[in-house]
Amino acid sequence: MSLSIHTPLLESLALSQLNQGRVWLKMEAMQPSGSFKIRGIGHACEVHLARGARRFVSSSGGNAGLAVAYAGRKLGVPVVVVVPGTTSSRARHLLIQQGAEVIVHGQSWAEANELALSLLTEQDAFIHPFDDPLLWEGHASMIDEVVAEGLRPDAVVLSVGGGGLLAGVDEGLRRNNMGHVPIVAVETEGMASYRAAIDAGKPVPVSNLSGVATSLGARQVCQRAYDVTQQRQVLPYSVSDQEAVNACLRFLDDQRTLVEPACGAALALLYQQAPLLDNYHHILVIVCGGSTATLATLQSFNEA
Ligand SMILES: *Cc1c(COP(=O)(O)O)cnc(C)c1O
């Protein structure tokens, strides 16, 4: 049994017509937890359960926490998610709806995370949102599915936050003999911790993160996300918040699917017809999804 589902791979005529190459969408927004995160997190939770874990603990009020809550509900394992007071009532509601126990603590993620870590006993598994080889192994399955459907892309476009998705897609491409295929890693200008790592030559903390793409808000990317750049071509790219939100709204009309600005960042590259993509003919876009945005929040960003 797998907790994630085989998602549709759709050719986008709208995006193919805007760009030089044909564009395919891997629709991770359709995952039961609302984002790709259930691939890696579901895999990690199954491994921890087999090793005897009796409870899963998370400190993410976003899509990672939701994936843990979903996995716990499906596996019959209790889940505790510690979130800071800044977490929206919508996010808390979604976690509770999945049956998780939600503890609100502190005013920042660091404070919530500290409490979460202090709760851990021998019988608990702490599920990290991006920095864990089990996650990358699980995320890699999305590439296996793409290849099984007969597509071998010559470029992959994705969003980068802490770098777990990037590490997983890299792993999936390598295990399908596509270690040479470039990955375009897109983030918003206000959440550019990946760009900061490339500039510094190693992952570094970025203190002043800002903007609407909250699921990209890891202060520091994982070491693995940086190491990938030493082994294959990774092209970092940044878009503005407005561009990310506009991409979400256009994608909603084109594809009838609502995604977060974190996902809109990757889509914005295609809507902008970025010259970066001109030399590629079979472009795969990871539509990573996300549950934290609503149409009303997207429209209010747009008016702000
Ligand atoms: C987590 C997440 C990302 C970023 O993934 P990382 O593994 O942290 O790089 C992007 N988009 C959405 C919707 C997410 O939930």
Short mmCIF file of C-alpha atoms and ligand atoms in Angstrom, two decimals:
data_model
loop_
_atom_site.label_atom_id
_atom_site.label_comp_id
_atom_site.label_asym_id
_atom_site.label_seq_id
_atom_site.Cartn_x
_atom_site.Cartn_y
_atom_site.Cartn_z
CA MET A 1 0.00 0.00 0.00
CA SER A 2 1.19 3.49 -0.73
CA LEU A 3 -0.22 6.58 0.95
CA SER A 4 0.36 8.70 -2.13
CA ILE A 5 -1.47 8.19 -5.39
CA HIS A 6 -0.28 7.92 -8.99
CA THR A 7 -1.05 11.46 -10.20
CA PRO A 8 -2.05 12.50 -13.73
CA LEU A 9 0.59 13.61 -16.21
CA LEU A 10 -1.09 16.14 -18.49
CA GLU A 11 0.23 17.94 -21.51
CA SER A 12 -0.61 21.63 -21.15
CA LEU A 13 -1.58 23.12 -24.48
CA ALA A 14 -1.83 26.58 -22.91
CA LEU A 15 1.76 26.46 -21.67
CA SER A 16 3.09 24.59 -24.70
CA GLN A 17 1.74 27.33 -26.97
CA LEU A 18 3.37 30.06 -24.88
CA ASN A 19 6.78 28.39 -24.87
CA GLN A 20 9.06 26.88 -27.51
CA GLY A 21 8.77 23.33 -26.23
CA ARG A 22 5.97 21.00 -25.22
CA VAL A 23 5.07 21.28 -21.54
CA TRP A 24 3.81 18.47 -19.29
CA LEU A 25 2.30 18.90 -15.84
CA LYS A 26 2.83 16.34 -13.08
CA MET A 27 -0.30 17.04 -11.07
CA GLU A 28 0.89 16.60 -7.49
CA ALA A 29 -1.84 19.03 -6.44
CA MET A 30 -4.18 16.02 -6.75
CA GLN A 31 -2.48 14.10 -3.93
CA PRO A 32 -4.90 13.31 -1.08
CA SER A 33 -2.99 15.60 1.33
CA GLY A 34 -3.03 18.40 -1.29
CA SER A 35 0.66 18.40 -2.19
CA PHE A 36 3.58 16.21 -3.27
CA LYS A 37 4.72 16.02 0.35
CA ILE A 38 2.72 12.86 1.04
CA ARG A 39 5.06 10.92 -1.27
CA GLY A 40 8.12 11.33 0.94
CA ILE A 41 6.34 11.79 4.23
CA GLY A 42 4.06 8.82 3.61
CA HIS A 43 7.11 6.69 2.87
CA ALA A 44 8.92 7.95 6.00
CA CYS A 45 5.86 7.30 8.19
CA GLU A 46 5.51 3.74 6.87
CA VAL A 47 9.17 3.03 7.56
CA HIS A 48 8.94 4.48 11.09
CA LEU A 49 5.78 2.47 11.80
CA ALA A 50 7.52 -0.74 10.67
CA ARG A 51 10.37 0.13 13.04
CA GLY A 52 7.91 0.41 15.94
CA ALA A 53 6.95 4.10 16.13
CA ARG A 54 3.70 4.65 18.04
CA ARG A 55 3.24 8.35 17.32
CA PHE A 56 4.30 10.86 14.67
CA VAL A 57 5.37 14.37 15.68
CA SER A 58 5.65 17.37 13.35
CA SER A 59 6.17 21.10 13.76
CA SER A 60 4.78 22.16 10.40
CA GLY A 61 1.55 24.09 10.14
CA GLY A 62 1.74 23.75 6.36
CA ASN A 63 1.65 20.99 3.80
CA ALA A 64 4.24 18.84 5.59
CA GLY A 65 2.15 18.79 8.76
CA LEU A 66 -0.94 17.97 6.70
CA ALA A 67 0.86 15.07 5.04
CA VAL A 68 1.92 13.70 8.45
CA ALA A 69 -1.66 14.06 9.72
CA TYR A 70 -3.03 12.29 6.66
CA ALA A 71 -0.45 9.48 6.93
CA GLY A 72 -1.19 9.01 10.63
CA ARG A 73 -4.94 8.82 10.02
CA LYS A 74 -4.51 6.25 7.25
CA LEU A 75 -2.03 4.15 9.25
CA GLY A 76 -3.96 4.43 12.52
CA VAL A 77 -1.08 6.21 14.28
CA PRO A 78 -1.70 9.28 16.50
CA VAL A 79 -0.18 12.54 15.27
CA VAL A 80 0.85 15.65 17.21
CA VAL A 81 1.58 18.85 15.33
CA VAL A 82 3.06 21.80 17.25
CA VAL A 83 2.51 25.12 15.47
CA PRO A 84 3.24 28.75 16.40
CA GLY A 85 0.46 31.23 17.18
CA THR A 86 0.98 32.80 13.76
CA THR A 87 -0.50 29.71 12.03
CA SER A 88 -3.77 30.53 10.27
CA SER A 89 -7.03 29.17 11.61
CA ARG A 90 -7.56 27.51 8.23
CA ALA A 91 -4.31 25.54 8.59
CA ARG A 92 -5.22 24.49 12.13
CA HIS A 93 -8.67 23.45 10.98
CA LEU A 94 -7.25 21.30 8.16
CA LEU A 95 -4.89 19.54 10.61
CA ILE A 96 -7.70 18.88 13.10
CA GLN A 97 -9.91 17.66 10.28
CA GLN A 98 -7.26 15.00 9.53
CA GLY A 99 -7.48 13.91 13.16
CA ALA A 100 -4.18 15.39 14.38
CA GLU A 101 -3.73 16.85 17.85
CA VAL A 102 -2.68 20.49 17.35
CA ILE A 103 -0.65 22.26 20.05
CA VAL A 104 -0.23 26.01 19.59
CA HIS A 105 3.02 27.21 21.13
CA GLY A 106 5.24 30.30 20.77
CA GLN A 107 5.33 33.02 18.16
CA SER A 108 7.78 31.53 15.69
CA TRP A 109 8.41 28.21 14.02
CA ALA A 110 11.64 27.85 16.04
CA GLU A 111 9.73 28.01 19.34
CA ALA A 112 7.10 25.52 18.14
CA ASN A 113 9.80 23.21 16.83
CA GLU A 114 11.64 23.34 20.15
CA LEU A 115 8.54 22.20 22.02
CA ALA A 116 7.90 19.47 19.45
CA LEU A 117 11.42 18.11 19.92
CA SER A 118 11.05 18.23 23.71
CA LEU A 119 7.94 16.02 23.49
CA LEU A 120 9.78 13.17 21.76
CA THR A 121 10.00 9.81 23.52
CA GLU A 122 11.55 6.57 22.24
CA GLN A 123 8.23 5.61 20.72
CA ASP A 124 7.84 8.76 18.65
CA ALA A 125 9.05 9.51 15.15
CA PHE A 126 9.79 13.15 14.36
CA ILE A 127 8.98 13.85 10.71
CA HIS A 128 11.10 16.60 9.18
CA PRO A 129 9.51 18.65 6.37
CA PHE A 130 12.42 18.38 3.91
CA ASP A 131 15.76 17.18 5.30
CA ASP A 132 15.57 13.38 5.40
CA PRO A 133 16.75 10.76 2.85
CA LEU A 134 13.51 8.81 3.41
CA LEU A 135 11.58 11.82 2.11
CA TRP A 136 13.73 12.13 -1.00
CA GLU A 137 13.36 8.44 -1.74
CA GLY A 138 9.59 8.80 -1.55
CA HIS A 139 9.45 12.00 -3.62
CA ALA A 140 11.51 10.26 -6.33
CA SER A 141 8.52 8.05 -7.17
CA MET A 142 6.90 10.93 -9.08
CA ILE A 143 9.69 10.66 -11.66
CA ASP A 144 9.28 6.87 -11.90
CA GLU A 145 5.64 7.49 -12.83
CA VAL A 146 6.55 10.05 -15.49
CA VAL A 147 9.07 7.68 -17.08
CA ALA A 148 6.62 4.76 -16.92
CA GLU A 149 4.24 6.87 -19.01
CA GLY A 150 6.90 7.25 -21.67
CA LEU A 151 8.04 10.83 -21.07
CA ARG A 152 11.77 11.51 -20.77
CA PRO A 153 11.93 15.29 -20.23
CA ASP A 154 14.92 17.39 -21.26
CA ALA A 155 14.28 19.89 -18.45
CA VAL A 156 12.37 19.78 -15.16
CA VAL A 157 10.88 22.88 -13.52
CA LEU A 158 10.04 22.85 -9.80
CA SER A 159 9.71 25.09 -6.75
CA VAL A 160 12.36 25.05 -4.04
CA GLY A 161 11.83 25.74 -0.35
CA GLY A 162 14.03 23.66 1.96
CA GLY A 163 15.07 21.55 -1.01
CA GLY A 164 13.41 18.21 -0.28
CA LEU A 165 11.49 18.24 -3.55
CA LEU A 166 14.65 19.12 -5.47
CA ALA A 167 16.60 16.32 -3.75
CA GLY A 168 13.81 13.83 -4.48
CA VAL A 169 13.42 14.79 -8.13
CA ASP A 170 17.19 14.57 -8.54
CA GLU A 171 17.11 11.07 -7.05
CA GLY A 172 14.23 10.05 -9.31
CA LEU A 173 15.97 11.36 -12.42
CA ARG A 174 19.25 9.65 -11.49
CA ARG A 175 17.62 6.31 -10.86
CA ASN A 176 16.05 6.56 -14.32
CA ASN A 177 19.34 7.40 -16.04
CA MET A 178 18.61 11.11 -16.38
CA GLY A 179 21.43 12.46 -14.27
CA HIS A 180 22.22 14.92 -17.07
CA VAL A 181 18.77 16.56 -17.26
CA PRO A 182 18.82 20.14 -15.93
CA ILE A 183 16.48 21.17 -13.12
CA VAL A 184 15.18 24.74 -12.93
CA ALA A 185 14.66 25.53 -9.23
CA VAL A 186 12.26 28.44 -8.75
CA GLU A 187 11.59 30.44 -5.57
CA THR A 188 10.13 33.85 -4.86
CA GLU A 189 12.48 36.79 -4.32
CA GLY A 190 11.40 37.07 -0.69
CA MET A 191 12.12 33.38 0.01
CA ALA A 192 15.41 33.07 -1.83
CA SER A 193 17.30 30.78 0.56
CA TYR A 194 18.33 28.54 -2.33
CA ARG A 195 19.86 31.42 -4.24
CA ALA A 196 21.63 32.43 -1.02
CA ALA A 197 23.15 28.93 -0.73
CA ILE A 198 24.41 29.03 -4.31
CA ASP A 199 25.90 32.50 -3.82
CA ALA A 200 27.60 31.46 -0.57
CA GLY A 201 28.81 28.08 -1.84
CA LYS A 202 26.98 26.31 1.00
CA PRO A 203 23.59 26.42 2.77
CA VAL A 204 23.36 29.59 4.87
CA PRO A 205 20.55 30.96 7.06
CA VAL A 206 18.53 33.82 5.58
CA SER A 207 16.96 35.94 8.28
CA ASN A 208 14.57 38.24 6.45
CA LEU A 209 12.23 35.93 4.56
CA SER A 210 9.04 37.57 3.36
CA GLY A 211 6.06 37.31 1.08
CA VAL A 212 3.15 35.14 0.07
CA ALA A 213 4.89 31.86 -0.81
CA THR A 214 4.93 30.66 2.79
CA SER A 215 5.57 27.02 1.85
CA LEU A 216 8.96 28.10 0.47
CA GLY A 217 9.90 29.77 3.75
CA ALA A 218 12.74 27.52 4.94
CA ARG A 219 15.43 29.80 6.40
CA GLN A 220 18.15 27.47 5.21
CA VAL A 221 18.07 24.79 2.52
CA CYS A 222 19.29 21.29 3.34
CA GLN A 223 22.86 20.29 2.53
CA ARG A 224 21.63 17.73 -0.01
CA ALA A 225 19.85 20.46 -2.04
CA TYR A 226 23.16 22.28 -2.31
CA ASP A 227 25.14 19.13 -3.10
CA VAL A 228 22.84 18.40 -6.04
CA THR A 229 24.20 21.53 -7.72
CA GLN A 230 27.69 20.02 -7.66
CA GLN A 231 26.50 16.92 -9.53
CA ARG A 232 24.08 18.17 -12.18
CA GLN A 233 23.00 21.38 -13.83
CA VAL A 234 20.60 23.24 -11.55
CA LEU A 235 19.40 26.65 -12.72
CA PRO A 236 18.15 28.87 -9.89
CA TYR A 237 15.42 31.33 -10.80
CA SER A 238 13.43 33.88 -8.80
CA VAL A 239 10.04 35.44 -9.45
CA SER A 240 8.14 38.19 -7.63
CA ASP A 241 5.18 37.48 -5.35
CA GLN A 242 2.91 39.15 -7.87
CA GLU A 243 4.15 36.89 -10.65
CA ALA A 244 3.61 33.81 -8.50
CA VAL A 245 0.05 34.85 -7.61
CA ASN A 246 -0.78 35.77 -11.21
CA ALA A 247 0.44 32.36 -12.31
CA CYS A 248 -1.88 30.70 -9.78
CA LEU A 249 -4.86 32.64 -11.10
CA ARG A 250 -4.05 31.91 -14.75
CA PHE A 251 -3.42 28.24 -13.92
CA LEU A 252 -6.80 28.08 -12.19
CA ASP A 253 -8.50 29.17 -15.41
CA ASP A 254 -6.31 27.05 -17.70
CA GLN A 255 -6.20 23.88 -15.67
CA ARG A 256 -9.14 24.24 -13.24
CA THR A 257 -6.86 23.52 -10.28
CA LEU A 258 -6.11 25.84 -7.36
CA VAL A 259 -2.50 25.86 -6.13
CA GLU A 260 -0.50 27.89 -3.61
CA PRO A 261 1.82 30.75 -4.58
CA ALA A 262 4.69 28.38 -3.63
CA CYS A 263 3.63 26.31 -6.64
CA GLY A 264 2.73 29.38 -8.68
CA ALA A 265 6.41 30.36 -8.52
CA ALA A 266 7.36 27.43 -10.77
CA LEU A 267 4.36 28.03 -13.03
CA ALA A 268 5.29 31.71 -13.35
CA LEU A 269 8.44 30.74 -15.20
CA LEU A 270 6.30 29.13 -17.90
CA TYR A 271 3.73 31.93 -18.02
CA GLN A 272 6.57 34.45 -18.38
CA GLN A 273 7.95 32.58 -21.38
CA ALA A 274 11.36 32.78 -19.73
CA PRO A 275 14.12 32.65 -22.39
CA LEU A 276 15.90 30.22 -20.06
CA LEU A 277 13.58 27.51 -21.38
CA ASP A 278 14.00 28.26 -25.10
CA ASN A 279 16.36 25.37 -25.80
CA TYR A 280 14.20 22.65 -24.24
CA HIS A 281 11.63 20.65 -26.14
CA HIS A 282 10.07 18.38 -23.50
CA ILE A 283 9.59 20.34 -20.30
CA LEU A 284 8.23 18.68 -17.18
CA VAL A 285 6.71 20.96 -14.54
CA ILE A 286 6.13 19.60 -11.05
CA VAL A 287 2.78 21.07 -10.00
CA CYS A 288 3.55 20.68 -6.30
CA GLY A 289 0.12 21.94 -5.17
CA GLY A 290 -0.54 23.06 -1.59
CA SER A 291 -3.63 23.42 0.60
CA THR A 292 -3.06 26.70 2.37
CA ALA A 293 -4.38 29.09 -0.29
CA THR A 294 -7.99 29.80 -1.16
CA LEU A 295 -9.34 31.74 -4.12
CA ALA A 296 -10.13 34.60 -1.72
CA THR A 297 -6.56 34.76 -0.37
CA LEU A 298 -5.12 34.69 -3.90
CA GLN A 299 -7.42 37.50 -4.97
CA SER A 300 -6.57 39.56 -1.90
CA PHE A 301 -2.82 39.23 -2.61
CA ASN A 302 -3.61 40.37 -6.09
CA GLU A 303 -5.38 43.51 -4.88
CA ALA A 304 -2.82 44.35 -2.18
C1 LIG B 1 6.92 22.06 0.76
C2 LIG B 1 6.45 22.72 -0.45
C3 LIG B 1 7.35 23.26 -1.39
C4 LIG B 1 8.83 23.26 -1.21
O1 LIG B 1 9.36 21.97 -1.03
P1 LIG B 1 10.78 21.77 -0.35
O2 LIG B 1 10.94 20.31 -0.28
O3 LIG B 1 10.72 22.41 1.00
O4 LIG B 1 11.78 22.43 -1.23
C5 LIG B 1 6.81 23.82 -2.53
N1 LIG B 1 5.50 23.89 -2.73
C6 LIG B 1 4.61 23.39 -1.86
C7 LIG B 1 3.16 23.50 -2.16
C8 LIG B 1 5.05 22.78 -0.69
O5 LIG B 1 4.17 22.29 0.18
#
